[in-house]
Amino acid sequence: MRFGMFDSGVGGFTVLKKVIELCPNNSFIYLADTARLPYGVKTANEIIKIAEEISSWFSYQNIDAFLVACNTTNAIALDVIKKKLDVPVFDLIGSAASTIHESRVGVLATPSTVKTKAYTNAILEFKPKTFVIEQPCPEFVPMIEMDNINSDDITRVATRYLKPLLNENIHSLILGCSHYPLITPLLTEMLPSNVKLIDPAEALSFKLKLFVDAKESNYSNRKDIVDLKFYVTSNLKNFPNKAKHWLNVFPEVNLISLQNMG
Ligand code: DGL
């Protein structure tokens, strides 16, 4: 089967990895909207316009399902994406919220995601008595994109972001931006051992696997390998190195323009 997915940059790689683990031997079209990175400090109107353009582009890519690999767009414009695409849409926030069992939950996310309280609202829908605290982390995405993830700088920033959540005695911590699983080793080191880290891509992949398993029995065009196609909206030269670094593939990458796609 053929799946479309997107993020502002390398964050969606963490979703792609999890999905490939559970649903290998499929085709993936990954769009990194590098020209407009970072998304996490943009207004709701800007994100809605981006979501319209991206889903319009994907509506021409002959996909069987769409994966929203970006929490910020998920939080603000999931309905826009669902309206534009006539294939099943799998999202991070809804998928993760249904799997949360702890009574005190922390969320790290971009400022634009935190503003919507999308994680809090989605979790409370399933478990109304849960205590949820959300922390905006504006500095993480630029640092992760620059691969500045082993420095004293990022440790200092992470300490500052985690403090209010740890003061609230959380039992689990949701990585509410798809870039953040790339700093799992740092966060694991900093968290008390009783705090469970939750990557929403796991719940999304599980849902996708159920979909794939149900469809695959009558799907004629099965593949024996993972087929990856990458597209970016800028920085064409850097992207293959980033894919090599994070995914260990050195793909061909194509440059596209999303202007006037909305
Ligand atoms: N990785 C995306 C997210 O999950 C976007 C981060 C950004 O570009 O600020 O929110």
PDB file of C-alpha atoms and ligand atoms in Angstrom:
ATOM      1  CA  MET A   1       0.000   0.000   0.000  1.00  0.00           C
ATOM      2  CA  ARG A   2       1.019   3.582  -0.425  1.00  0.00           C
ATOM      3  CA  PHE A   3       1.027   6.085   2.451  1.00  0.00           C
ATOM      4  CA  GLY A   4       1.519   9.831   2.483  1.00  0.00           C
ATOM      5  CA  MET A   5       3.012  11.654   5.443  1.00  0.00           C
ATOM      6  CA  PHE A   6       4.515  15.032   6.227  1.00  0.00           C
ATOM      7  CA  ASP A   7       6.257  17.149   8.818  1.00  0.00           C
ATOM      8  CA  SER A   8       8.061  20.483   8.862  1.00  0.00           C
ATOM      9  CA  GLY A   9      11.418  18.664   8.795  1.00  0.00           C
ATOM     10  CA  VAL A  10      13.016  15.554  10.286  1.00  0.00           C
ATOM     11  CA  GLY A  11      10.443  15.097  13.090  1.00  0.00           C
ATOM     12  CA  GLY A  12       8.263  12.830  10.987  1.00  0.00           C
ATOM     13  CA  PHE A  13      11.211  10.432  10.618  1.00  0.00           C
ATOM     14  CA  THR A  14      10.372   9.187  14.137  1.00  0.00           C
ATOM     15  CA  VAL A  15       6.862   8.342  12.929  1.00  0.00           C
ATOM     16  CA  LEU A  16       8.159   6.799   9.695  1.00  0.00           C
ATOM     17  CA  LYS A  17      10.530   4.547  11.674  1.00  0.00           C
ATOM     18  CA  LYS A  18       7.799   3.258  13.994  1.00  0.00           C
ATOM     19  CA  VAL A  19       5.408   2.715  11.110  1.00  0.00           C
ATOM     20  CA  ILE A  20       7.981   0.790   9.075  1.00  0.00           C
ATOM     21  CA  GLU A  21       8.659  -1.440  12.109  1.00  0.00           C
ATOM     22  CA  LEU A  22       5.020  -2.507  12.265  1.00  0.00           C
ATOM     23  CA  CYS A  23       4.006  -2.133   8.613  1.00  0.00           C
ATOM     24  CA  PRO A  24       7.068  -2.933   6.488  1.00  0.00           C
ATOM     25  CA  ASN A  25       6.943  -3.616   2.756  1.00  0.00           C
ATOM     26  CA  ASN A  26       4.850  -0.602   1.868  1.00  0.00           C
ATOM     27  CA  SER A  27       5.469   2.636  -0.039  1.00  0.00           C
ATOM     28  CA  PHE A  28       5.856   5.918   1.794  1.00  0.00           C
ATOM     29  CA  ILE A  29       5.833   9.429   0.396  1.00  0.00           C
ATOM     30  CA  TYR A  30       7.420  11.768   2.952  1.00  0.00           C
ATOM     31  CA  LEU A  31       7.068  15.508   2.508  1.00  0.00           C
ATOM     32  CA  ALA A  32       9.242  17.802   4.650  1.00  0.00           C
ATOM     33  CA  ASP A  33       8.003  21.379   4.442  1.00  0.00           C
ATOM     34  CA  THR A  34      11.496  22.660   5.194  1.00  0.00           C
ATOM     35  CA  ALA A  35      10.792  26.093   3.713  1.00  0.00           C
ATOM     36  CA  ARG A  36       8.409  26.830   6.581  1.00  0.00           C
ATOM     37  CA  LEU A  37      10.140  25.110   9.478  1.00  0.00           C
ATOM     38  CA  PRO A  38       9.479  25.495  12.391  1.00  0.00           C
ATOM     39  CA  TYR A  39       5.688  25.103  12.463  1.00  0.00           C
ATOM     40  CA  GLY A  40       5.457  25.192  16.246  1.00  0.00           C
ATOM     41  CA  VAL A  41       5.509  28.963  16.650  1.00  0.00           C
ATOM     42  CA  LYS A  42       3.118  29.739  13.770  1.00  0.00           C
ATOM     43  CA  THR A  43      -0.431  31.045  14.163  1.00  0.00           C
ATOM     44  CA  ALA A  44      -3.465  28.799  13.722  1.00  0.00           C
ATOM     45  CA  ASN A  45      -4.293  30.538  10.423  1.00  0.00           C
ATOM     46  CA  GLU A  46      -0.816  29.884   9.060  1.00  0.00           C
ATOM     47  CA  ILE A  47      -1.016  26.205  10.028  1.00  0.00           C
ATOM     48  CA  ILE A  48      -4.477  25.853   8.464  1.00  0.00           C
ATOM     49  CA  LYS A  49      -3.189  27.290   5.177  1.00  0.00           C
ATOM     50  CA  ILE A  50      -0.200  24.938   5.259  1.00  0.00           C
ATOM     51  CA  ALA A  51      -2.496  21.967   5.968  1.00  0.00           C
ATOM     52  CA  GLU A  52      -4.702  22.915   3.007  1.00  0.00           C
ATOM     53  CA  GLU A  53      -1.734  23.162   0.645  1.00  0.00           C
ATOM     54  CA  ILE A  54      -0.156  19.925   1.815  1.00  0.00           C
ATOM     55  CA  SER A  55      -3.335  17.879   1.684  1.00  0.00           C
ATOM     56  CA  SER A  56      -4.100  19.273  -1.786  1.00  0.00           C
ATOM     57  CA  TRP A  57      -0.655  18.147  -2.961  1.00  0.00           C
ATOM     58  CA  PHE A  58      -1.185  14.686  -1.485  1.00  0.00           C
ATOM     59  CA  SER A  59      -4.601  14.395  -3.109  1.00  0.00           C
ATOM     60  CA  TYR A  60      -2.683  13.938  -6.424  1.00  0.00           C
ATOM     61  CA  GLN A  61      -0.267  11.299  -5.068  1.00  0.00           C
ATOM     62  CA  ASN A  62      -2.524   8.269  -5.316  1.00  0.00           C
ATOM     63  CA  ILE A  63      -2.184   7.280  -1.650  1.00  0.00           C
ATOM     64  CA  ASP A  64      -4.189   4.639   0.244  1.00  0.00           C
ATOM     65  CA  ALA A  65      -3.980   6.425   3.616  1.00  0.00           C
ATOM     66  CA  PHE A  66      -2.480   9.549   5.135  1.00  0.00           C
ATOM     67  CA  LEU A  67      -0.414   9.829   8.332  1.00  0.00           C
ATOM     68  CA  VAL A  68      -0.310  13.156  10.160  1.00  0.00           C
ATOM     69  CA  ALA A  69       3.269  12.981  11.429  1.00  0.00           C
ATOM     70  CA  CYS A  70       3.206  16.516  12.835  1.00  0.00           C
ATOM     71  CA  ASN A  71       1.470  17.249  16.137  1.00  0.00           C
ATOM     72  CA  THR A  72       1.139  20.983  15.504  1.00  0.00           C
ATOM     73  CA  THR A  73      -0.892  20.438  12.329  1.00  0.00           C
ATOM     74  CA  ASN A  74      -2.713  17.572  14.045  1.00  0.00           C
ATOM     75  CA  ALA A  75      -3.753  19.885  16.908  1.00  0.00           C
ATOM     76  CA  ILE A  76      -4.878  22.768  14.709  1.00  0.00           C
ATOM     77  CA  ALA A  77      -5.959  21.456  11.331  1.00  0.00           C
ATOM     78  CA  LEU A  78      -6.877  17.760  11.451  1.00  0.00           C
ATOM     79  CA  ASP A  79     -10.403  18.516  10.229  1.00  0.00           C
ATOM     80  CA  VAL A  80      -8.980  20.507   7.282  1.00  0.00           C
ATOM     81  CA  ILE A  81      -6.845  17.533   6.229  1.00  0.00           C
ATOM     82  CA  LYS A  82      -9.702  15.049   6.615  1.00  0.00           C
ATOM     83  CA  LYS A  83     -11.950  17.256   4.501  1.00  0.00           C
ATOM     84  CA  LYS A  84      -9.427  17.560   1.653  1.00  0.00           C
ATOM     85  CA  LEU A  85      -8.429  13.899   1.437  1.00  0.00           C
ATOM     86  CA  ASP A  86     -10.737  11.043   0.578  1.00  0.00           C
ATOM     87  CA  VAL A  87      -8.539   8.347   2.169  1.00  0.00           C
ATOM     88  CA  PRO A  88      -8.323   7.284   5.846  1.00  0.00           C
ATOM     89  CA  VAL A  89      -6.304   9.747   7.964  1.00  0.00           C
ATOM     90  CA  PHE A  90      -4.281   8.478  10.958  1.00  0.00           C
ATOM     91  CA  ASP A  91      -3.316  11.029  13.592  1.00  0.00           C
ATOM     92  CA  LEU A  92      -0.913  11.128  16.532  1.00  0.00           C
ATOM     93  CA  ILE A  93      -2.959  12.925  19.185  1.00  0.00           C
ATOM     94  CA  GLY A  94      -6.179  10.922  18.914  1.00  0.00           C
ATOM     95  CA  SER A  95      -4.265   7.642  18.600  1.00  0.00           C
ATOM     96  CA  ALA A  96      -2.133   8.340  21.694  1.00  0.00           C
ATOM     97  CA  ALA A  97      -4.910   9.770  23.869  1.00  0.00           C
ATOM     98  CA  SER A  98      -6.886   6.528  23.750  1.00  0.00           C
ATOM     99  CA  THR A  99      -3.914   4.581  25.157  1.00  0.00           C
ATOM    100  CA  ILE A 100      -3.117   6.728  28.224  1.00  0.00           C
ATOM    101  CA  HIS A 101      -3.755   4.957  31.531  1.00  0.00           C
ATOM    102  CA  GLU A 102      -1.808   7.073  34.036  1.00  0.00           C
ATOM    103  CA  SER A 103      -3.706   9.556  36.211  1.00  0.00           C
ATOM    104  CA  ARG A 104      -1.048  12.316  36.094  1.00  0.00           C
ATOM    105  CA  VAL A 105       0.287  13.065  32.621  1.00  0.00           C
ATOM    106  CA  GLY A 106       2.812  15.576  31.308  1.00  0.00           C
ATOM    107  CA  VAL A 107       2.987  16.703  27.680  1.00  0.00           C
ATOM    108  CA  LEU A 108       5.959  18.324  25.953  1.00  0.00           C
ATOM    109  CA  ALA A 109       4.890  20.034  22.722  1.00  0.00           C
ATOM    110  CA  THR A 110       5.384  23.069  20.524  1.00  0.00           C
ATOM    111  CA  PRO A 111       3.886  26.395  21.708  1.00  0.00           C
ATOM    112  CA  SER A 112       1.234  26.259  18.952  1.00  0.00           C
ATOM    113  CA  THR A 113       0.173  22.753  19.989  1.00  0.00           C
ATOM    114  CA  VAL A 114       0.047  23.649  23.696  1.00  0.00           C
ATOM    115  CA  LYS A 115      -2.124  26.683  22.932  1.00  0.00           C
ATOM    116  CA  THR A 116      -4.872  24.409  21.577  1.00  0.00           C
ATOM    117  CA  LYS A 117      -4.839  22.086  24.639  1.00  0.00           C
ATOM    118  CA  ALA A 118      -5.482  19.332  22.073  1.00  0.00           C
ATOM    119  CA  TYR A 119      -3.717  16.655  24.144  1.00  0.00           C
ATOM    120  CA  THR A 120      -5.540  17.624  27.341  1.00  0.00           C
ATOM    121  CA  ASN A 121      -8.923  17.625  25.600  1.00  0.00           C
ATOM    122  CA  ALA A 122      -8.297  14.346  23.781  1.00  0.00           C
ATOM    123  CA  ILE A 123      -7.125  12.566  26.972  1.00  0.00           C
ATOM    124  CA  LEU A 124     -10.028  13.899  29.047  1.00  0.00           C
ATOM    125  CA  GLU A 125     -12.449  12.545  26.459  1.00  0.00           C
ATOM    126  CA  PHE A 126     -11.230   9.029  27.245  1.00  0.00           C
ATOM    127  CA  LYS A 127     -10.387   9.480  30.956  1.00  0.00           C
ATOM    128  CA  PRO A 128     -12.118  12.564  32.369  1.00  0.00           C
ATOM    129  CA  LYS A 129     -10.368  12.468  35.770  1.00  0.00           C
ATOM    130  CA  THR A 130      -6.807  12.592  34.388  1.00  0.00           C
ATOM    131  CA  PHE A 131      -4.571  15.461  35.480  1.00  0.00           C
ATOM    132  CA  VAL A 132      -2.736  16.785  32.383  1.00  0.00           C
ATOM    133  CA  ILE A 133      -0.037  19.475  32.332  1.00  0.00           C
ATOM    134  CA  GLU A 134       1.328  20.747  28.996  1.00  0.00           C
ATOM    135  CA  GLN A 135       4.712  22.429  28.572  1.00  0.00           C
ATOM    136  CA  PRO A 136       5.630  24.475  25.469  1.00  0.00           C
ATOM    137  CA  CYS A 137       9.205  23.801  24.278  1.00  0.00           C
ATOM    138  CA  PRO A 138      10.054  26.421  21.602  1.00  0.00           C
ATOM    139  CA  GLU A 139      13.806  25.769  21.652  1.00  0.00           C
ATOM    140  CA  PHE A 140      13.798  22.007  21.033  1.00  0.00           C
ATOM    141  CA  VAL A 141      12.925  21.880  17.294  1.00  0.00           C
ATOM    142  CA  PRO A 142      15.630  24.316  16.089  1.00  0.00           C
ATOM    143  CA  MET A 143      18.216  22.483  18.222  1.00  0.00           C
ATOM    144  CA  ILE A 144      17.159  19.038  16.980  1.00  0.00           C
ATOM    145  CA  GLU A 145      17.111  20.191  13.335  1.00  0.00           C
ATOM    146  CA  MET A 146      20.694  21.423  13.783  1.00  0.00           C
ATOM    147  CA  ASP A 147      21.601  18.135  15.476  1.00  0.00           C
ATOM    148  CA  ASN A 148      22.559  20.064  18.577  1.00  0.00           C
ATOM    149  CA  ILE A 149      21.315  17.283  20.835  1.00  0.00           C
ATOM    150  CA  ASN A 150      24.333  16.346  22.946  1.00  0.00           C
ATOM    151  CA  SER A 151      25.245  19.727  24.361  1.00  0.00           C
ATOM    152  CA  ASP A 152      25.049  21.432  27.741  1.00  0.00           C
ATOM    153  CA  ASP A 153      22.696  23.893  26.008  1.00  0.00           C
ATOM    154  CA  ILE A 154      19.983  21.333  25.316  1.00  0.00           C
ATOM    155  CA  THR A 155      20.403  19.788  28.788  1.00  0.00           C
ATOM    156  CA  ARG A 156      19.834  23.226  30.332  1.00  0.00           C
ATOM    157  CA  VAL A 157      16.782  23.829  28.147  1.00  0.00           C
ATOM    158  CA  ALA A 158      15.356  20.376  28.914  1.00  0.00           C
ATOM    159  CA  THR A 159      15.873  20.885  32.657  1.00  0.00           C
ATOM    160  CA  ARG A 160      13.870  24.095  32.448  1.00  0.00           C
ATOM    161  CA  TYR A 161      11.035  22.459  30.471  1.00  0.00           C
ATOM    162  CA  LEU A 162      10.810  19.363  32.673  1.00  0.00           C
ATOM    163  CA  LYS A 163      10.866  21.156  36.035  1.00  0.00           C
ATOM    164  CA  PRO A 164       7.181  22.251  36.174  1.00  0.00           C
ATOM    165  CA  LEU A 165       6.057  18.783  35.071  1.00  0.00           C
ATOM    166  CA  LEU A 166       8.194  16.933  37.605  1.00  0.00           C
ATOM    167  CA  ASN A 167       6.955  19.322  40.334  1.00  0.00           C
ATOM    168  CA  GLU A 168       3.473  18.004  39.528  1.00  0.00           C
ATOM    169  CA  ASN A 169       4.578  14.419  40.102  1.00  0.00           C
ATOM    170  CA  ILE A 170       3.627  13.132  36.625  1.00  0.00           C
ATOM    171  CA  HIS A 171       3.511   9.376  35.963  1.00  0.00           C
ATOM    172  CA  SER A 172       3.921   9.566  32.207  1.00  0.00           C
ATOM    173  CA  LEU A 173       5.332  12.048  29.715  1.00  0.00           C
ATOM    174  CA  ILE A 174       3.962  12.343  26.185  1.00  0.00           C
ATOM    175  CA  LEU A 175       6.390  13.456  23.484  1.00  0.00           C
ATOM    176  CA  GLY A 176       3.837  15.721  21.826  1.00  0.00           C
ATOM    177  CA  CYS A 177       6.046  16.832  18.937  1.00  0.00           C
ATOM    178  CA  SER A 178       7.385  14.285  16.473  1.00  0.00           C
ATOM    179  CA  HIS A 179      10.877  15.806  16.712  1.00  0.00           C
ATOM    180  CA  TYR A 180      11.195  14.974  20.428  1.00  0.00           C
ATOM    181  CA  PRO A 181      11.695  11.179  20.193  1.00  0.00           C
ATOM    182  CA  LEU A 182      15.042  12.085  18.594  1.00  0.00           C
ATOM    183  CA  ILE A 183      16.164  13.236  22.076  1.00  0.00           C
ATOM    184  CA  THR A 184      14.791  10.215  23.942  1.00  0.00           C
ATOM    185  CA  PRO A 185      18.230   9.273  25.380  1.00  0.00           C
ATOM    186  CA  LEU A 186      18.597  12.733  26.954  1.00  0.00           C
ATOM    187  CA  LEU A 187      15.051  12.766  28.351  1.00  0.00           C
ATOM    188  CA  THR A 188      15.323   9.219  29.695  1.00  0.00           C
ATOM    189  CA  GLU A 189      18.489  10.160  31.523  1.00  0.00           C
ATOM    190  CA  MET A 190      16.801  13.190  33.081  1.00  0.00           C
ATOM    191  CA  LEU A 191      13.506  11.584  34.121  1.00  0.00           C
ATOM    192  CA  PRO A 192      12.921   9.614  37.335  1.00  0.00           C
ATOM    193  CA  SER A 193      12.613   5.904  36.486  1.00  0.00           C
ATOM    194  CA  ASN A 194       8.912   5.801  37.456  1.00  0.00           C
ATOM    195  CA  VAL A 195       7.940   8.255  34.669  1.00  0.00           C
ATOM    196  CA  LYS A 196       6.930   6.443  31.491  1.00  0.00           C
ATOM    197  CA  LEU A 197       7.849   8.086  28.166  1.00  0.00           C
ATOM    198  CA  ILE A 198       5.107   7.910  25.550  1.00  0.00           C
ATOM    199  CA  ASP A 199       5.785   8.316  21.832  1.00  0.00           C
ATOM    200  CA  PRO A 200       2.416   8.841  20.098  1.00  0.00           C
ATOM    201  CA  ALA A 201       3.836   7.265  16.917  1.00  0.00           C
ATOM    202  CA  GLU A 202       3.508   3.869  18.617  1.00  0.00           C
ATOM    203  CA  ALA A 203      -0.262   4.171  18.943  1.00  0.00           C
ATOM    204  CA  LEU A 204      -0.542   5.552  15.383  1.00  0.00           C
ATOM    205  CA  SER A 205       1.518   2.647  13.986  1.00  0.00           C
ATOM    206  CA  PHE A 206      -0.605   0.133  15.826  1.00  0.00           C
ATOM    207  CA  LYS A 207      -3.794   1.597  14.339  1.00  0.00           C
ATOM    208  CA  LEU A 208      -2.225   1.633  10.892  1.00  0.00           C
ATOM    209  CA  LYS A 209      -1.211  -2.001  11.250  1.00  0.00           C
ATOM    210  CA  LEU A 210      -4.807  -2.993  11.963  1.00  0.00           C
ATOM    211  CA  PHE A 211      -5.845  -1.117   8.807  1.00  0.00           C
ATOM    212  CA  VAL A 212      -3.090  -2.702   6.703  1.00  0.00           C
ATOM    213  CA  ASP A 213      -3.815  -6.216   7.994  1.00  0.00           C
ATOM    214  CA  ALA A 214      -7.504  -5.816   7.227  1.00  0.00           C
ATOM    215  CA  LYS A 215      -6.843  -4.545   3.688  1.00  0.00           C
ATOM    216  CA  GLU A 216      -3.827  -6.591   2.724  1.00  0.00           C
ATOM    217  CA  SER A 217      -5.577  -9.910   2.233  1.00  0.00           C
ATOM    218  CA  ASN A 218      -7.356  -8.543  -0.837  1.00  0.00           C
ATOM    219  CA  TYR A 219      -4.655  -6.133  -1.969  1.00  0.00           C
ATOM    220  CA  SER A 220      -3.017  -7.310  -5.190  1.00  0.00           C
ATOM    221  CA  ASN A 221      -0.070  -4.908  -5.438  1.00  0.00           C
ATOM    222  CA  ARG A 222       2.047  -6.235  -2.504  1.00  0.00           C
ATOM    223  CA  LYS A 223       5.710  -5.242  -2.295  1.00  0.00           C
ATOM    224  CA  ASP A 224       8.648  -7.093  -0.783  1.00  0.00           C
ATOM    225  CA  ILE A 225      10.598  -3.975   0.159  1.00  0.00           C
ATOM    226  CA  VAL A 226      10.049  -0.612   1.801  1.00  0.00           C
ATOM    227  CA  ASP A 227       9.778   2.010  -0.903  1.00  0.00           C
ATOM    228  CA  LEU A 228      10.578   5.568   0.247  1.00  0.00           C
ATOM    229  CA  LYS A 229      10.117   8.784  -1.697  1.00  0.00           C
ATOM    230  CA  PHE A 230      11.134  12.100  -0.174  1.00  0.00           C
ATOM    231  CA  TYR A 231      10.078  15.624  -1.103  1.00  0.00           C
ATOM    232  CA  VAL A 232      11.149  18.939   0.417  1.00  0.00           C
ATOM    233  CA  THR A 233      10.092  22.550  -0.094  1.00  0.00           C
ATOM    234  CA  SER A 234      13.650  23.947   0.334  1.00  0.00           C
ATOM    235  CA  ASN A 235      17.208  22.912   1.283  1.00  0.00           C
ATOM    236  CA  LEU A 236      17.333  20.097  -1.239  1.00  0.00           C
ATOM    237  CA  LYS A 237      21.068  19.579  -0.747  1.00  0.00           C
ATOM    238  CA  ASN A 238      20.988  19.040   3.042  1.00  0.00           C
ATOM    239  CA  PHE A 239      18.108  16.648   3.218  1.00  0.00           C
ATOM    240  CA  PRO A 240      19.731  13.412   1.973  1.00  0.00           C
ATOM    241  CA  ASN A 241      22.366  13.811   4.710  1.00  0.00           C
ATOM    242  CA  LYS A 242      19.645  14.252   7.317  1.00  0.00           C
ATOM    243  CA  ALA A 243      17.873  11.122   6.063  1.00  0.00           C
ATOM    244  CA  LYS A 244      21.174   9.255   6.195  1.00  0.00           C
ATOM    245  CA  HIS A 245      21.861  10.499   9.721  1.00  0.00           C
ATOM    246  CA  TRP A 246      18.457   9.711  11.240  1.00  0.00           C
ATOM    247  CA  LEU A 247      17.112   6.887   9.068  1.00  0.00           C
ATOM    248  CA  ASN A 248      20.249   5.349   7.612  1.00  0.00           C
ATOM    249  CA  VAL A 249      18.996   5.726   4.041  1.00  0.00           C
ATOM    250  CA  PHE A 250      20.466   7.965   1.377  1.00  0.00           C
ATOM    251  CA  PRO A 251      17.439   8.655  -0.779  1.00  0.00           C
ATOM    252  CA  GLU A 252      16.788  10.691  -3.842  1.00  0.00           C
ATOM    253  CA  VAL A 253      14.988  13.836  -2.715  1.00  0.00           C
ATOM    254  CA  ASN A 254      12.805  16.063  -4.902  1.00  0.00           C
ATOM    255  CA  LEU A 255      12.138  19.752  -4.480  1.00  0.00           C
ATOM    256  CA  ILE A 256       8.521  20.879  -4.834  1.00  0.00           C
ATOM    257  CA  SER A 257       6.568  24.090  -4.457  1.00  0.00           C
ATOM    258  CA  LEU A 258       3.325  24.095  -2.513  1.00  0.00           C
ATOM    259  CA  GLN A 259       2.325  27.594  -3.457  1.00  0.00           C
ATOM    260  CA  ASN A 260      -1.169  27.887  -4.890  1.00  0.00           C
ATOM    261  CA  MET A 261      -1.947  24.330  -3.829  1.00  0.00           C
ATOM    262  CA  GLY A 262      -4.580  25.328  -1.243  1.00  0.00           C
TER     263      GLY A 262
HETATM  264  N1  DGL B   1       7.369  17.982  14.365  1.00  0.00           N
HETATM  265  C1  DGL B   1       6.232  18.852  14.354  1.00  0.00           C
HETATM  266  C2  DGL B   1       5.315  18.611  15.499  1.00  0.00           C
HETATM  267  O1  DGL B   1       5.121  17.435  15.824  1.00  0.00           O
HETATM  268  C3  DGL B   1       6.540  20.299  14.000  1.00  0.00           C
HETATM  269  C4  DGL B   1       7.569  20.962  14.835  1.00  0.00           C
HETATM  270  C5  DGL B   1       7.934  22.355  14.320  1.00  0.00           C
HETATM  271  O2  DGL B   1       8.179  22.499  13.113  1.00  0.00           O
HETATM  272  O3  DGL B   1       7.965  23.276  15.145  1.00  0.00           O
HETATM  273  O4  DGL B   1       4.727  19.484  16.067  1.00  0.00           O
END
